[in-house]
Short mmCIF file of C-alpha atoms and ligand atoms in Angstrom, two decimals:
data_model
loop_
_atom_site.label_atom_id
_atom_site.label_comp_id
_atom_site.label_asym_id
_atom_site.label_seq_id
_atom_site.Cartn_x
_atom_site.Cartn_y
_atom_site.Cartn_z
CA MET A 1 67.08 138.28 90.65
CA VAL A 2 69.08 141.40 89.74
CA ASN A 3 69.52 142.30 86.07
CA HIS A 4 72.52 144.19 84.74
CA LEU A 5 73.31 146.15 81.56
CA LEU A 6 76.78 145.09 80.43
CA ALA A 7 76.14 145.14 76.67
CA ILE A 8 73.15 146.54 74.78
CA ASP A 9 71.76 143.10 73.97
CA ASP A 10 71.12 142.56 77.69
CA VAL A 11 67.82 144.40 77.08
CA LYS A 12 66.76 142.07 74.27
CA LYS A 13 63.02 142.20 73.54
CA ASP A 14 62.39 145.44 75.47
CA PHE A 15 64.93 147.54 73.55
CA LYS A 16 62.43 149.28 71.30
CA ASN A 17 60.13 150.05 74.24
CA ILE A 18 63.04 151.43 76.29
CA LEU A 19 63.78 153.85 73.44
CA SER A 20 60.13 154.79 72.85
CA TRP A 21 59.81 155.41 76.60
CA ALA A 22 62.82 157.75 76.50
CA ILE A 23 61.50 159.66 73.45
CA GLU A 24 58.03 160.12 74.94
CA PHE A 25 59.31 160.97 78.43
CA LYS A 26 61.64 163.61 76.95
CA ARG A 27 58.72 165.12 75.00
CA LEU A 28 56.41 165.22 78.03
CA TRP A 29 59.12 166.56 80.34
CA LYS A 30 60.01 169.35 77.91
CA GLN A 31 56.38 170.42 77.52
CA GLY A 32 56.08 170.64 81.33
CA ASP A 33 53.80 167.65 81.87
CA GLU A 34 53.13 167.38 85.63
CA VAL A 35 53.24 163.57 85.68
CA ALA A 36 56.65 163.52 83.98
CA LEU A 37 58.04 166.37 86.09
CA ASN A 38 56.92 164.65 89.30
CA PHE A 39 58.10 161.16 88.30
CA MET A 40 60.69 160.41 91.00
CA PRO A 41 61.16 156.63 91.19
CA LEU A 42 64.72 156.99 92.55
CA ASP A 43 63.48 159.03 95.53
CA THR A 44 65.41 157.91 98.68
CA MET A 45 67.99 156.07 96.52
CA THR A 46 71.63 156.87 95.91
CA ILE A 47 73.10 155.73 92.59
CA GLY A 48 76.89 155.41 92.61
CA SER A 49 79.09 155.82 89.52
CA ILE A 50 82.69 154.66 89.46
CA TYR A 51 85.04 156.21 86.87
CA GLU A 52 88.44 154.78 86.01
CA LYS A 53 88.65 157.00 82.90
CA PRO A 54 87.66 160.61 82.19
CA SER A 55 84.14 161.46 81.10
CA THR A 56 82.12 164.54 80.20
CA ARG A 57 78.85 163.24 78.71
CA THR A 58 78.42 160.06 80.70
CA ARG A 59 79.12 161.62 84.05
CA VAL A 60 76.98 164.73 83.56
CA SER A 61 74.10 162.89 81.90
CA PHE A 62 73.99 160.31 84.70
CA GLU A 63 74.25 162.91 87.46
CA VAL A 64 71.54 165.15 86.00
CA GLY A 65 69.32 162.19 85.00
CA ILE A 66 69.50 160.69 88.50
CA ASP A 67 68.66 164.08 89.99
CA ARG A 68 65.63 164.49 87.71
CA LEU A 69 64.37 161.05 88.76
CA GLY A 70 64.51 162.10 92.42
CA GLY A 71 67.69 160.20 93.31
CA ASN A 72 71.04 161.21 94.69
CA ALA A 73 74.08 160.81 92.39
CA LEU A 74 77.34 159.78 93.97
CA THR A 75 80.36 159.95 91.66
CA LEU A 76 83.39 157.91 92.76
CA LEU A 77 86.65 158.64 90.95
CA LYS A 78 89.10 155.79 90.98
CA ASN A 79 91.91 157.71 92.67
CA ASP A 80 89.63 158.53 95.59
CA ILE A 81 88.50 154.99 96.41
CA GLN A 82 90.25 151.77 97.39
CA LEU A 83 89.33 149.90 94.19
CA GLY A 84 92.37 148.55 92.36
CA LYS A 85 94.78 149.60 95.10
CA SER A 86 93.90 147.71 98.26
CA GLU A 87 90.54 146.19 97.36
CA THR A 88 89.23 143.85 94.69
CA VAL A 89 86.36 144.69 92.34
CA GLY A 90 84.28 141.94 93.99
CA ASP A 91 84.75 143.25 97.52
CA THR A 92 84.09 146.82 96.41
CA SER A 93 80.90 145.62 94.74
CA GLN A 94 79.63 143.89 97.88
CA VAL A 95 80.32 146.94 100.04
CA LEU A 96 78.73 149.44 97.64
CA SER A 97 75.67 147.17 97.24
CA ARG A 98 74.93 147.70 100.94
CA PHE A 99 74.53 151.46 100.40
CA LEU A 100 73.43 152.05 96.83
CA GLY A 101 70.28 151.43 94.78
CA GLY A 102 72.32 150.90 91.61
CA MET A 103 75.82 151.36 90.20
CA THR A 104 77.37 152.53 86.97
CA TYR A 105 80.96 151.71 86.13
CA ARG A 106 83.41 153.06 83.52
CA CYS A 107 86.41 150.76 83.39
CA PHE A 108 89.24 149.52 81.21
CA ALA A 109 88.85 145.72 80.98
CA HIS A 110 85.32 144.49 80.30
CA ALA A 111 86.02 141.64 82.74
CA ASP A 112 85.99 144.25 85.55
CA VAL A 113 82.41 145.35 84.94
CA GLU A 114 81.45 141.67 84.67
CA GLU A 115 83.12 141.13 88.04
CA LEU A 116 81.33 144.09 89.60
CA ALA A 117 77.99 142.71 88.34
CA LYS A 118 78.80 139.20 89.53
CA TYR A 119 79.11 140.35 93.14
CA ALA A 120 76.50 143.12 93.10
CA THR A 121 73.11 142.74 94.74
CA VAL A 122 71.87 145.89 92.95
CA PRO A 123 71.74 146.57 89.17
CA VAL A 124 75.00 147.53 87.42
CA LEU A 125 75.03 149.62 84.23
CA ASN A 126 78.16 149.61 82.11
CA ALA A 127 79.21 153.26 81.57
CA LEU A 128 81.88 152.16 79.00
CA SER A 129 84.40 149.36 79.03
CA ALA A 130 87.03 148.60 76.41
CA LYS A 131 84.52 146.22 74.81
CA HIS A 132 81.05 147.73 75.22
CA HIS A 133 79.30 151.10 75.51
CA PRO A 134 75.61 150.19 75.80
CA CYS A 135 74.39 153.54 77.16
CA GLN A 136 75.84 155.22 74.09
CA ALA A 137 74.08 152.78 71.75
CA ALA A 138 70.75 153.37 73.51
CA ALA A 139 71.11 157.15 73.05
CA ASP A 140 72.22 156.65 69.45
CA LEU A 141 69.25 154.51 68.47
CA MET A 142 66.91 156.86 70.32
CA THR A 143 68.34 159.66 68.16
CA VAL A 144 67.93 157.60 64.98
CA MET A 145 64.29 156.87 65.90
CA GLU A 146 63.66 160.58 66.48
CA GLN A 147 65.18 161.47 63.11
CA PHE A 148 63.69 158.76 60.87
CA ASP A 149 60.11 157.47 60.86
CA ASP A 150 60.75 154.21 59.02
CA ARG A 151 63.72 152.43 60.51
CA HIS A 152 63.18 149.33 58.35
CA ASN A 153 64.39 151.12 55.21
CA LEU A 154 67.40 152.72 56.86
CA ILE A 155 71.06 152.08 56.21
CA VAL A 156 73.51 152.98 58.97
CA ALA A 157 77.22 152.91 58.06
CA TRP A 158 80.19 152.85 60.41
CA VAL A 159 83.55 154.13 59.18
CA GLY A 160 86.36 153.70 61.68
CA ASP A 161 87.85 151.49 64.35
CA GLY A 162 86.48 148.11 65.43
CA ASN A 163 85.90 149.38 68.97
CA ASN A 164 83.47 149.44 71.91
CA VAL A 165 81.13 151.96 70.27
CA LEU A 166 80.97 149.94 67.05
CA HIS A 167 80.20 146.77 69.03
CA ASP A 168 77.06 148.10 70.69
CA LEU A 169 75.94 150.11 67.65
CA MET A 170 76.14 146.98 65.50
CA LEU A 171 74.15 144.98 68.05
CA ALA A 172 71.61 147.77 68.51
CA CYS A 173 70.95 148.29 64.78
CA THR A 174 70.57 144.59 64.03
CA MET A 175 68.30 144.17 67.09
CA LEU A 176 65.99 146.82 65.56
CA GLY A 177 66.12 145.45 62.01
CA ILE A 178 68.24 148.32 60.62
CA GLU A 179 70.69 147.53 57.81
CA PHE A 180 74.21 148.00 59.14
CA ARG A 181 77.46 148.26 57.17
CA TYR A 182 80.87 148.71 58.70
CA ALA A 183 84.14 149.75 57.10
CA VAL A 184 87.17 148.93 59.26
CA PRO A 185 90.78 148.49 58.12
CA GLU A 186 92.44 145.07 58.15
CA GLY A 187 93.71 144.31 61.64
CA TYR A 188 91.19 146.55 63.41
CA GLU A 189 88.10 144.37 63.11
CA PRO A 190 85.43 144.19 65.81
CA ASP A 191 85.47 141.18 68.16
CA GLU A 192 84.27 138.01 66.47
CA ASP A 193 81.87 137.05 69.27
CA VAL A 194 80.07 140.39 68.93
CA VAL A 195 79.84 140.04 65.13
CA GLU A 196 78.36 136.55 65.58
CA ARG A 197 75.70 137.89 67.95
CA ALA A 198 74.88 140.73 65.54
CA LYS A 199 74.61 138.27 62.63
CA LYS A 200 71.99 136.30 64.57
CA TYR A 201 69.99 139.45 65.33
CA ALA A 202 70.20 140.51 61.67
CA ILE A 203 68.80 137.15 60.53
CA LYS A 204 66.07 137.17 63.18
CA ASN A 205 65.02 140.77 62.50
CA GLY A 206 65.34 140.74 58.73
CA SER A 207 68.21 143.21 58.39
CA LYS A 208 71.58 143.05 56.67
CA LEU A 209 75.04 143.19 58.21
CA THR A 210 77.93 143.86 55.84
CA ARG A 211 81.66 144.32 56.36
CA THR A 212 83.99 146.09 53.94
CA VAL A 213 87.42 147.74 53.97
CA ASP A 214 86.22 150.47 51.60
CA PRO A 215 84.56 153.41 53.43
CA LYS A 216 83.03 154.71 50.16
CA GLU A 217 81.31 151.38 49.59
CA ALA A 218 79.97 151.38 53.17
CA VAL A 219 78.43 154.85 52.91
CA GLU A 220 76.98 154.55 49.38
CA ASP A 221 73.30 155.61 49.59
CA ALA A 222 73.45 155.24 53.39
CA HIS A 223 71.27 157.49 55.56
CA VAL A 224 73.64 157.69 58.52
CA VAL A 225 77.42 157.67 58.75
CA TYR A 226 78.91 157.16 62.21
CA THR A 227 82.53 157.40 63.28
CA ASP A 228 84.55 157.57 66.50
CA VAL A 229 88.14 158.36 67.46
CA PHE A 230 90.76 156.08 65.89
CA ILE A 231 92.61 155.76 69.21
CA SER A 232 90.42 154.96 72.21
CA MET A 233 91.07 155.72 75.89
CA GLY A 234 93.68 153.40 77.28
CA GLU A 235 95.40 152.91 73.91
CA GLU A 236 98.73 154.55 73.27
CA HIS A 237 99.01 157.09 70.45
CA LEU A 238 99.99 154.50 67.88
CA GLU A 239 101.56 155.84 64.69
CA ASP A 240 100.91 152.62 62.78
CA LYS A 241 97.30 152.58 63.79
CA MET A 242 96.76 156.14 62.57
CA LYS A 243 98.33 155.19 59.22
CA ALA A 244 95.90 152.29 58.82
CA PHE A 245 93.02 154.77 58.93
CA LYS A 246 94.14 156.76 55.90
CA GLY A 247 91.03 157.27 53.76
CA TYR A 248 88.69 156.73 56.72
CA GLN A 249 88.08 160.39 57.52
CA VAL A 250 84.43 161.42 57.24
CA ASN A 251 84.59 164.54 55.06
CA GLN A 252 82.56 166.36 52.42
CA GLU A 253 83.69 164.05 49.62
CA MET A 254 82.65 160.98 51.60
CA VAL A 255 79.16 162.20 52.49
CA GLU A 256 78.51 163.18 48.84
CA GLY A 257 78.07 159.46 48.09
CA MET A 258 75.32 159.12 50.68
CA ASP A 259 71.55 159.53 50.54
CA GLU A 260 70.73 163.23 50.14
CA GLY A 261 69.14 163.33 53.61
CA TRP A 262 72.34 161.99 55.21
CA ARG A 263 73.07 162.44 58.89
CA PHE A 264 76.42 162.40 60.67
CA MET A 265 76.78 160.74 64.08
CA HIS A 266 79.66 160.55 66.56
CA CYS A 267 79.64 159.51 70.21
CA LEU A 268 82.05 162.38 71.04
CA PRO A 269 84.57 163.52 72.07
CA ALA A 270 85.65 164.04 68.43
CA HIS A 271 89.15 164.64 67.20
CA ARG A 272 88.35 167.25 64.56
CA GLY A 273 90.72 166.91 61.62
CA ASP A 274 91.38 163.22 62.26
CA GLU A 275 88.29 161.03 61.91
CA VAL A 276 86.00 163.92 60.87
CA THR A 277 86.34 167.39 59.39
CA ASP A 278 84.88 170.60 60.79
CA TRP A 279 82.72 170.82 57.64
CA VAL A 280 80.91 167.60 58.55
CA MET A 281 80.85 168.11 62.33
CA ASP A 282 79.31 171.58 61.99
CA HIS A 283 76.97 170.75 59.08
CA GLU A 284 73.21 171.05 59.68
CA ASN A 285 72.98 167.30 59.02
CA SER A 286 75.28 166.56 61.94
CA ILE A 287 73.22 165.30 64.90
CA VAL A 288 76.08 164.77 67.33
CA PHE A 289 74.74 167.15 69.97
CA ASP A 290 71.28 165.54 69.86
CA GLN A 291 73.05 162.25 70.56
CA ALA A 292 74.88 163.83 73.49
CA GLU A 293 71.64 165.19 74.99
CA ASN A 294 69.87 161.89 74.45
CA ARG A 295 72.44 160.14 76.65
CA MET A 296 70.46 161.51 79.58
CA TRP A 297 66.96 160.59 78.39
CA ALA A 298 68.00 157.11 77.27
CA GLN A 299 69.81 156.48 80.56
CA MET A 300 66.77 157.69 82.54
CA SER A 301 64.73 155.01 80.78
CA LEU A 302 67.46 152.40 81.32
CA MET A 303 67.91 153.25 85.01
CA CYS A 304 64.17 152.97 85.66
CA TYR A 305 63.97 149.75 83.62
CA PHE A 306 66.78 148.09 85.59
CA ILE A 307 66.46 149.68 89.05
CA THR A 308 62.73 150.39 89.44
CA PRO A 309 61.04 148.19 86.79
CA ASP A 310 57.53 148.59 88.24
CA ALA A 311 57.78 152.37 88.01
CA TRP A 312 59.16 152.07 84.46
CA GLY A 313 56.19 149.90 83.50
CA ALA A 314 53.64 152.21 85.14
CA MET A 315 55.10 155.28 83.42
CA GLY A 316 55.21 153.34 80.14
CA GLU A 317 51.52 152.51 80.53
CA PHE A 318 50.71 156.14 81.24
CA MET A 319 52.58 157.12 78.06
CA GLY A 320 50.82 154.36 76.08
CA ILE A 321 54.03 152.45 75.33
CA VAL A 322 54.01 149.31 77.49
N1 CP B 401 80.44 159.53 74.56
C1 CP B 401 80.93 159.47 75.81
O1 CP B 401 80.84 158.42 76.50
O2 CP B 401 81.50 160.62 76.25
P1 CP B 401 82.31 160.85 77.60
O3 CP B 401 83.59 160.07 77.49
O4 CP B 401 82.50 162.32 77.69
O5 CP B 401 81.47 160.31 78.74
N1 NVA B 402 85.96 154.50 71.70
C1 NVA B 402 86.07 155.62 72.62
C2 NVA B 402 84.72 156.09 73.03
C3 NVA B 402 84.72 157.29 73.95
C4 NVA B 402 83.34 157.70 74.36
C5 NVA B 402 86.90 155.20 73.81
O1 NVA B 402 86.69 154.09 74.34
O2 NVA B 402 87.77 155.97 74.23
#
């Protein structure tokens, strides 16, 4: 059976180990450990990535991560392939499965990545859809685990749109027992089915999940504040939507209500001056570039976990994790 990563809760019980694997592998690799440097489970494999939308972090982190794991990265931009013009997602999936060891896909409708996975005979990793961004959430929680020793006493607050990044962050935090608060304006709530899943994880893992429309209430005494653009890719520049986010900018005044060791997180790209000020983005407590780097390490763990699970397990054993 082939397993796919469409939303972050597809990893379920192994989530914490996937993150610990990434943290330890990054540490070993950076200190020049021979076992880590010579770990090439994707040797002889080509991993294909389809992009229907632009990308800086996802594309580069996948290409470099695949290379470091001994594989060959093949990036397929939508305008260069038949997908969506003269070929269905399902047919494209069956053809690519004959050549590739795994696929990543950045698409508009989440149904498209579900379709790709349905017809694929190799693992599919969602590289962002309008509904989910699981690779981002993995990197984000890896970053949180690097920054804070005791995740059970943490409060992570989201201030912004009810979007793809919020969905997977909410699932990821509740899966790890981290208290999660989200401030979103009326009319821009996250999808109800995702909130229901997160509520179940919060109950199971002993954490709290709270919604508010008041950003100040969400961030009060919180350790992390996270925001994202108010207008996502594929949405028009909507004047009304921008108005609804008045008071949602993460700025100096907002972070003053947080725990004194506050951190700022953002998936990037950021629209400086809209959802966040330069003061916050460039503050020493901003960890946005650690998040960006961790996209690669987290995805290396995820690719091994889904594409070469035996190698992931063996490396995990070597590192004392699994
Ligand atoms: N955070 C993120 O997915 O960035 P890109 O759009 O640059 O890939
Ligand atoms: N919510 C944003 C995230 C970009 C990484 C978007 O979908 O455009």
